[in-house]
CSV table of C-alpha atoms and ligand atoms in Angstrom, one decimal:
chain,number,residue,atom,x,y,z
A,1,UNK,CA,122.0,129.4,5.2
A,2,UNK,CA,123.4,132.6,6.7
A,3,UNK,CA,121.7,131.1,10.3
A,4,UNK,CA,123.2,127.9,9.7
A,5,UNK,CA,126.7,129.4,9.1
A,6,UNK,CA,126.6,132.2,12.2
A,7,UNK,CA,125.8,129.1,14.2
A,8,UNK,CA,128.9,127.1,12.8
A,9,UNK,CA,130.8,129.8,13.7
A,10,UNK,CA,129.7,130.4,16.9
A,11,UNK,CA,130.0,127.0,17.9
A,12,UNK,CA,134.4,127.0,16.4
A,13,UNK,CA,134.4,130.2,18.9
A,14,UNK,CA,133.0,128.2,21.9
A,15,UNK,CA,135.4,125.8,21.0
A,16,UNK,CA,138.4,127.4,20.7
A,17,UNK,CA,137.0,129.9,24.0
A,18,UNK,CA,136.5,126.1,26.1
A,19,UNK,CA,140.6,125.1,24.9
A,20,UNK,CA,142.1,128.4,25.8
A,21,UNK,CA,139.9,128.7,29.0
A,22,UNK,CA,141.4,125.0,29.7
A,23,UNK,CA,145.0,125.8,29.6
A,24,UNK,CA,144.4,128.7,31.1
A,25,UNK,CA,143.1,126.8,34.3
A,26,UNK,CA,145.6,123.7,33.5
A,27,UNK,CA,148.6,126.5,33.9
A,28,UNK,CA,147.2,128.2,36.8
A,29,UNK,CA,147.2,124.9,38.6
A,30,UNK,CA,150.2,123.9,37.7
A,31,UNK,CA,151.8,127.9,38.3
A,32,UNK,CA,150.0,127.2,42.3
A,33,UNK,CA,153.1,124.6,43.3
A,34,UNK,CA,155.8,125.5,40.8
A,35,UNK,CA,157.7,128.1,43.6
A,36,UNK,CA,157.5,125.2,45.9
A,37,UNK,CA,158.7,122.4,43.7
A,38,UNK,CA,161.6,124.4,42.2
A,39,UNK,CA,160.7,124.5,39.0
A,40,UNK,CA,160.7,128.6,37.7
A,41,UNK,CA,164.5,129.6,36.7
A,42,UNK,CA,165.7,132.4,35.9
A,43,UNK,CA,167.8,133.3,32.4
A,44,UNK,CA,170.4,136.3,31.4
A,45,UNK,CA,170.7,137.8,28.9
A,46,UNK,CA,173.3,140.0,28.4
A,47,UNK,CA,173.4,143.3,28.4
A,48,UNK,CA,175.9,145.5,26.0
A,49,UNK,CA,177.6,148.9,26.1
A,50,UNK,CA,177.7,149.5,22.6
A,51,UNK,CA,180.4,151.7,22.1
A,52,UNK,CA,182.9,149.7,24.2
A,53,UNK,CA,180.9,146.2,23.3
A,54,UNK,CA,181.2,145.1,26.8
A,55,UNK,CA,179.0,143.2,28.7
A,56,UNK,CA,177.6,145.7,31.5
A,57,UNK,CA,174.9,143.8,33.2
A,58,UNK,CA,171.9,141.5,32.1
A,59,UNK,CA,168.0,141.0,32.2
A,60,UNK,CA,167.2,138.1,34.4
A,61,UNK,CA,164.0,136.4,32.1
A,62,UNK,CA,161.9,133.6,33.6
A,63,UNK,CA,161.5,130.1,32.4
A,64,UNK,CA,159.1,127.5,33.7
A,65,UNK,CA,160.8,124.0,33.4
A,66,UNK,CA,157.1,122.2,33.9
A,67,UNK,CA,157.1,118.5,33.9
A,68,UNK,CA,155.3,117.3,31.2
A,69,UNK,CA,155.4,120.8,29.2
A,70,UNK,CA,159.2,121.2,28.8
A,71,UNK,CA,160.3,124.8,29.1
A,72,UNK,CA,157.3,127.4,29.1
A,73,UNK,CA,158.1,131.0,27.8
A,74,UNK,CA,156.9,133.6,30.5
A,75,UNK,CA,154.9,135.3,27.4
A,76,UNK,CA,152.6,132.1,28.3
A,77,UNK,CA,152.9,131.9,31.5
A,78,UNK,CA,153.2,135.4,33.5
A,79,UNK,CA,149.5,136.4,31.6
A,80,UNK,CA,148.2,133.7,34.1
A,81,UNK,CA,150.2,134.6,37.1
A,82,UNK,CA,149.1,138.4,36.7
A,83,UNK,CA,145.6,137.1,36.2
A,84,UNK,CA,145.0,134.9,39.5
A,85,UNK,CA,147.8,137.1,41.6
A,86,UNK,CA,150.5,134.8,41.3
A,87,UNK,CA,152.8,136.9,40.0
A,88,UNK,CA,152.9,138.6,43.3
A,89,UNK,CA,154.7,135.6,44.9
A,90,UNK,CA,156.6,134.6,42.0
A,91,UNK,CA,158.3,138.1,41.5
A,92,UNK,CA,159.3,138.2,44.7
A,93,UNK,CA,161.0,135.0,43.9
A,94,UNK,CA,162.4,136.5,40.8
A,95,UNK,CA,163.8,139.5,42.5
A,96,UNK,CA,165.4,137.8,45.4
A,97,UNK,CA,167.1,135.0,43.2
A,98,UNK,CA,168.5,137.6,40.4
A,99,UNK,CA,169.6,139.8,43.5
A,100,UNK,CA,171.9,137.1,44.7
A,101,UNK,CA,172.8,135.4,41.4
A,102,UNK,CA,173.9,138.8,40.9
A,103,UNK,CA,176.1,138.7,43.8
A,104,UNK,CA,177.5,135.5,42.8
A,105,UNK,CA,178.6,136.7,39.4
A,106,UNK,CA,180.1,140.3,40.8
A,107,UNK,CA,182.1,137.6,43.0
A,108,UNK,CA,183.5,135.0,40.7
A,109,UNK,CA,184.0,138.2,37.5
A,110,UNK,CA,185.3,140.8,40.1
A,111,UNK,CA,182.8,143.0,37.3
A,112,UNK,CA,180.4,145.6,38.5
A,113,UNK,CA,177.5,144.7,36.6
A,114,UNK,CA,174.1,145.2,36.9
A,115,UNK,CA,170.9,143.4,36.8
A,116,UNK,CA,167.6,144.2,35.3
A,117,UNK,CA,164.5,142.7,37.0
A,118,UNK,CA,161.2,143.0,35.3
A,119,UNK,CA,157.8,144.0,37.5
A,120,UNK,CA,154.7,143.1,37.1
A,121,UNK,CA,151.6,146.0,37.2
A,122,UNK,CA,150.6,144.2,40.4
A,123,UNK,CA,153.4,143.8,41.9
A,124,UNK,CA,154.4,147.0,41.8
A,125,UNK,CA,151.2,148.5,43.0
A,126,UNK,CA,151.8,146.2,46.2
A,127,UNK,CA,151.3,148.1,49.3
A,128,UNK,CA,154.9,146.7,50.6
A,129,UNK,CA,156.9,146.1,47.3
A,130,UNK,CA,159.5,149.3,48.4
A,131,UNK,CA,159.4,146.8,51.4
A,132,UNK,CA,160.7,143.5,49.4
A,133,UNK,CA,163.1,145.4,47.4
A,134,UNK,CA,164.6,146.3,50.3
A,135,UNK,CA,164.3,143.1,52.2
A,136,UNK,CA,165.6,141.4,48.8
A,137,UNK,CA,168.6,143.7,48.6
A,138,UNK,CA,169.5,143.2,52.6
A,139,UNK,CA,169.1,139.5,52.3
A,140,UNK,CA,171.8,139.1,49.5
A,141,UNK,CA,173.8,141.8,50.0
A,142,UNK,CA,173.6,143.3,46.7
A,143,UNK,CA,174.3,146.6,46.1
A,144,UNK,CA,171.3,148.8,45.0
A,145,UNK,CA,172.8,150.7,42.2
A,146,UNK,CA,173.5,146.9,41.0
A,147,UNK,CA,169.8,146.5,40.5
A,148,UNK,CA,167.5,148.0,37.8
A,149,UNK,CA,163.8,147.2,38.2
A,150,UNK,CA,161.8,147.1,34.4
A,151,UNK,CA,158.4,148.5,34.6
A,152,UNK,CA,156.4,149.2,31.7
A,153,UNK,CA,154.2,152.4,30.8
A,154,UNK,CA,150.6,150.6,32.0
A,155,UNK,CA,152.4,150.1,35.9
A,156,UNK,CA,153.6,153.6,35.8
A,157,UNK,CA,150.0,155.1,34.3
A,158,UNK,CA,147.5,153.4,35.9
A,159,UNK,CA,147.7,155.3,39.3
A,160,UNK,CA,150.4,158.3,38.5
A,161,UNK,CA,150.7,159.8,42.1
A,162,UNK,CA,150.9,156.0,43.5
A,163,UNK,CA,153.7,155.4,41.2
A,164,UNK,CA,155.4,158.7,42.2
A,165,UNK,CA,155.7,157.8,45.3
A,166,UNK,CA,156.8,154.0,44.8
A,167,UNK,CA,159.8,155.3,42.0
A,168,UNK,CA,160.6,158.4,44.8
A,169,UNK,CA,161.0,155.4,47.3
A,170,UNK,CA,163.2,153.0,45.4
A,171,UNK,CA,165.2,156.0,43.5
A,172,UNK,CA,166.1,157.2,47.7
A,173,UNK,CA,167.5,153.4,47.8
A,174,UNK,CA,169.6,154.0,45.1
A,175,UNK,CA,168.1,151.2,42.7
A,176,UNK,CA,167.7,151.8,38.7
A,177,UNK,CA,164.8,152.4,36.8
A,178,UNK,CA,163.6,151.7,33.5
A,179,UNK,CA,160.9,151.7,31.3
A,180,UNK,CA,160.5,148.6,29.5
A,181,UNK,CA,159.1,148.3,25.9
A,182,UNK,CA,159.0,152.2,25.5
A,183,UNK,CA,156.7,153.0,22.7
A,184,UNK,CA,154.5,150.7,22.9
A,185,UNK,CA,152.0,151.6,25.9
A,186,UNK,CA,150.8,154.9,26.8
A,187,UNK,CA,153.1,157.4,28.6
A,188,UNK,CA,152.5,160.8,29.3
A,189,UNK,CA,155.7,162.4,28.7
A,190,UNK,CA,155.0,165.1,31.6
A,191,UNK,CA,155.0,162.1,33.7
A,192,UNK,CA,158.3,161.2,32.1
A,193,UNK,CA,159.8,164.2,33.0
A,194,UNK,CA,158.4,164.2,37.0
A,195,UNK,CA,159.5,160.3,37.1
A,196,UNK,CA,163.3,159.9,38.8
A,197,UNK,CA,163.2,157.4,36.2
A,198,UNK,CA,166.8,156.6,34.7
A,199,UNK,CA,166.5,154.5,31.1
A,200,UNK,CA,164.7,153.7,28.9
A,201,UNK,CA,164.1,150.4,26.9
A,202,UNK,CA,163.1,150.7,23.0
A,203,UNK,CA,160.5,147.8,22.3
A,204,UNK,CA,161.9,145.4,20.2
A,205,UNK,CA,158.9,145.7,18.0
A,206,UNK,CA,160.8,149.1,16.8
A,207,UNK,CA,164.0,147.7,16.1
A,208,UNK,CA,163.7,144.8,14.2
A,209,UNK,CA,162.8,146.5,11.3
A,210,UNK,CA,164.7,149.5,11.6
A,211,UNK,CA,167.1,148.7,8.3
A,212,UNK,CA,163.9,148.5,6.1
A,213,UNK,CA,161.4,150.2,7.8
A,214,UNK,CA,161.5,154.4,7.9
A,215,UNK,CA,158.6,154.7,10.1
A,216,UNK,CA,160.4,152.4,13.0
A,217,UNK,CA,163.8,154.2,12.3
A,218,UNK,CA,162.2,157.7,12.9
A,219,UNK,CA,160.6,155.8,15.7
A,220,UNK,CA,163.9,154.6,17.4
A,221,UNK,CA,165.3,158.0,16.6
A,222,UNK,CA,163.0,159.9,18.1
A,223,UNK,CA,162.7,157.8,21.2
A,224,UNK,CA,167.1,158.3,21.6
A,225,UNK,CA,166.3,161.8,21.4
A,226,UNK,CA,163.5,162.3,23.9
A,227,UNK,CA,165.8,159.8,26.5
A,228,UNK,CA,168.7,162.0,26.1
A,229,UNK,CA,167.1,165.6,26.1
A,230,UNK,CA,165.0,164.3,29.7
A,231,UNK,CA,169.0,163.0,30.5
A,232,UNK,CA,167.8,159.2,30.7
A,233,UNK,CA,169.7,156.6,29.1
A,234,UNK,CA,168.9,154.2,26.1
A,235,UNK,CA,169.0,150.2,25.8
A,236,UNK,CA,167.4,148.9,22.6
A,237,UNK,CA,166.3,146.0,22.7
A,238,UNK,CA,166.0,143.1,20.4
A,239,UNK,CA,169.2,143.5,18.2
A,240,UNK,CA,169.9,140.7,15.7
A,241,UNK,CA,172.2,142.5,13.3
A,242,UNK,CA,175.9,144.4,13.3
A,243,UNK,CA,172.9,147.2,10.5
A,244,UNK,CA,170.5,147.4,14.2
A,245,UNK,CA,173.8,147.7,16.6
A,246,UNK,CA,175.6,150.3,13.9
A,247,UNK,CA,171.9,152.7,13.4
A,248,UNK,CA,172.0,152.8,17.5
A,249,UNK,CA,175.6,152.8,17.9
A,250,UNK,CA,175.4,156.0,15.4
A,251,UNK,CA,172.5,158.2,17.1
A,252,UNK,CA,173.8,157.4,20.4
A,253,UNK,CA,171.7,154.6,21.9
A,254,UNK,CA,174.0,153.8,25.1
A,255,UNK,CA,173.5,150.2,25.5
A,256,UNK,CA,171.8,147.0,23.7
A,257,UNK,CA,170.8,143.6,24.2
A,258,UNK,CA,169.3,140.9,21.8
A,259,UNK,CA,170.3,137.7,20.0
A,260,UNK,CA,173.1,139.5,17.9
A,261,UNK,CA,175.2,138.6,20.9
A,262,UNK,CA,173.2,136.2,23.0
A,263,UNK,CA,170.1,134.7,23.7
A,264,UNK,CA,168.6,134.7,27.5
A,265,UNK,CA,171.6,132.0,29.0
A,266,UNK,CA,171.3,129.9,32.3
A,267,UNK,CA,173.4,130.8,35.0
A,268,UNK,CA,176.1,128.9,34.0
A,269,UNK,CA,176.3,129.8,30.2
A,270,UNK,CA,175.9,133.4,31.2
A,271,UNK,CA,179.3,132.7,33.9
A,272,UNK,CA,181.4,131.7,30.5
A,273,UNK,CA,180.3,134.6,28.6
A,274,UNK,CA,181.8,136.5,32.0
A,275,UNK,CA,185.2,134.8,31.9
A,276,UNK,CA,185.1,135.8,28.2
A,277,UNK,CA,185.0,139.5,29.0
A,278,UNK,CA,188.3,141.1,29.1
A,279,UNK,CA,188.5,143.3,32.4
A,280,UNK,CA,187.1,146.8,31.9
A,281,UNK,CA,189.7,149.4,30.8
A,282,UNK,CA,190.9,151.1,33.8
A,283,UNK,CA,191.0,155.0,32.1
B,1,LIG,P1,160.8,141.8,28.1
B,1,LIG,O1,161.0,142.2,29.5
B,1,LIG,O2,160.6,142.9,27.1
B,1,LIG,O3,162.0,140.9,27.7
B,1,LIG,C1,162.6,140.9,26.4
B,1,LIG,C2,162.2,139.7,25.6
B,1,LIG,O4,162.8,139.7,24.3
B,1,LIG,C3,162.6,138.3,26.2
B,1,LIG,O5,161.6,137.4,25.9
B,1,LIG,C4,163.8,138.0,25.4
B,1,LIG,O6,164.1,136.6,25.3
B,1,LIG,C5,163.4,138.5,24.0
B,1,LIG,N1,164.6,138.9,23.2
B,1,LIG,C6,165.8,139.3,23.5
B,1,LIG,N2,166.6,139.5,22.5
B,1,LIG,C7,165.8,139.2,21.4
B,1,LIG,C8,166.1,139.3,20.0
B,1,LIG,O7,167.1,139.6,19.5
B,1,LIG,N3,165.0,139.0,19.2
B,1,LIG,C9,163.8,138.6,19.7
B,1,LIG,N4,162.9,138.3,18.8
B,1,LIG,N5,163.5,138.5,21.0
B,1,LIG,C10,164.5,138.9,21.8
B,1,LIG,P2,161.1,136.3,27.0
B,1,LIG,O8,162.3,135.9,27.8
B,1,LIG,O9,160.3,135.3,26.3
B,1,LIG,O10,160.2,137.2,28.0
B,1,LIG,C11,159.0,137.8,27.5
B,1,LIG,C12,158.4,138.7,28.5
B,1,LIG,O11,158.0,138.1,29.7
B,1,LIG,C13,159.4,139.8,29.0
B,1,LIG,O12,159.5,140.8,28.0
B,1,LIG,C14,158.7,140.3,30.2
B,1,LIG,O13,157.6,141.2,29.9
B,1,LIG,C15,158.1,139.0,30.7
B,1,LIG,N6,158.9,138.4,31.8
B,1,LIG,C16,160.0,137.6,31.8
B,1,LIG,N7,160.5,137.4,33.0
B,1,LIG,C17,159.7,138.1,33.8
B,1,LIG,C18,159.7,138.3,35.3
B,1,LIG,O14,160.6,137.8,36.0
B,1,LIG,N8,158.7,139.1,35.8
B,1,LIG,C19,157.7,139.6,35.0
B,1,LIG,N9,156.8,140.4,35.6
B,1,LIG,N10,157.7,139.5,33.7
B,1,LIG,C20,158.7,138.7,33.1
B,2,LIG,MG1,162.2,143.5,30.3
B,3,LIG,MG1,161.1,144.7,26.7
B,4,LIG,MG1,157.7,142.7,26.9
């Protein structure tokens, strides 16, 4: 009976292995054109000084608009791309569009803001990426203290003196970094401290239960202080409530983003929220 029931089991797993293992394949081909046929947008969300609640910038988030699919969240998607090495491609694309929508939105808002690209592991252990960064900033015209590149703690770990070089390179440009999802991976906060790193991102995973949860405010807390005493600055992310904003607002969390004031918006959408903006106090 206990043979008969391993061997059920094993079979559902095979199963369920042979359906992921298909859609796997079924994105990848259909990742392979994509670029070409137009079909990878990019969102923004915007981006929030706390204390002044005005919109400073946003995170540019991709979408896949796939023809039979409908839209396709990147959490589906960019595990693929990183996989078969499409990601490499595609976040050039994704760095070189956000660059000059960025450009586009400076122009028509006459705002400064600034836009937060993420980067992939692999990308960012490309041999040339300083290289496209630069290329994507000459091309558009942005400014690079208009663009902040998101990497998480796994890109920055996995070859230390690598990424010291890359971050040295890009800091000389001028360009923002920041570490996304802080908290969540493995950083070694000597490497923190050598980094020319310049913000870090509080997981969301932390914040959403910060009302309720002790552990994830000591978390949050914590993670303010260690940003502020190393002189980086803090965006949490992930905020859905005025109790969230207040609780960062309160310990000094510089800047926040989530769906308390909007989701990730199309170009458009994220032009009106723009308009909407009263023009920064001139002190
Ligand atoms: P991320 O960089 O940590 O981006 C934040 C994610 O949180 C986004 O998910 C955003 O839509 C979501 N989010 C924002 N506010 C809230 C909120 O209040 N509540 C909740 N529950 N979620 C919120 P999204 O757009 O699905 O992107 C998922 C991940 O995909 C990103 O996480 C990032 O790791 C990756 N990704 C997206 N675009 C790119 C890209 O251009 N390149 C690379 N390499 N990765 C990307
Ligand atoms: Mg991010
Ligand atoms: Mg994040
Ligand atoms: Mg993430």
């Amino acid at each position: 009976h206990a043979k008969q029931a391993g061997r059920g089991a094993y079979q559902f797993f095979n199963e369920e292995m042979n359906a992921a293992a298909h859609e796997r394949l079924h994105l990848e081909n259909g990742l392979r054109g994509a670029l070409e046929r137009g079909e990878l947008e990019l969102y923004y969300q915007p981006k929030v000084d706390i204390k002044q609640r005005r919109v400073v910038g946003c995170e540019a988030l991709l979408r896949w608009n796939h023809p039979k699919l409908g839209i396709v969240s990147p959490v589906r998607f960019i595990p693929v791309a990183e996989e078969c090495g499409l990601i490499v491609p595609i976040g050039d694309w994704a760095l070189r569009e956000a660059c000059r929508q960025m450009l586009e939105f400076q122009r028509s808002s006459g705002q400064n803001l600034v836009v937060a690209v993420n980067v992939s592991a692999l990308q960012f252990t490309q041999r040339n990426f300083v290289d496209s960064v630069r290329q994507a900033l000459d091309e558009t015209g942005l400014t690079p203290q208009c663009l902040e590149l998101e990497l998480t703690e796994s890109a920055l770990m996995k070859d230390t003196d690598g990424a010291l070089d890359t971050l040295k390179a890009l800091s000389d440009m001028g360009v923002r970094l920041a570490v996304d999802d802080f908290g969540t991976g493995y950083s070694s906060l000597s490497y923190l401290k050598r980094f020319p790193i310049n913000c870090l991102k509080i997981d969301k995973g932390f914040v959403r239960d910060l009302e309720t949860d002790v552990d994830d405010a000591a978390i949050v807390n914590a993670v303010i202080n260690l940003a502020h005493s190393l002189r980086l600055t803090v965006v949490g992310e992930g905020v859905e409530t005025e109790g969230q904003l207040q609780f960062l607002l309160e310990r000094g969390c510089e800047e926040a983003q989530g769906f308390y004031f909007d989701q990730p918006l199309r170009a458009e959408a994220f032009q009106t929220v723009l308009r909407n903006t009263p023009p920064a106090a001139t002190a």
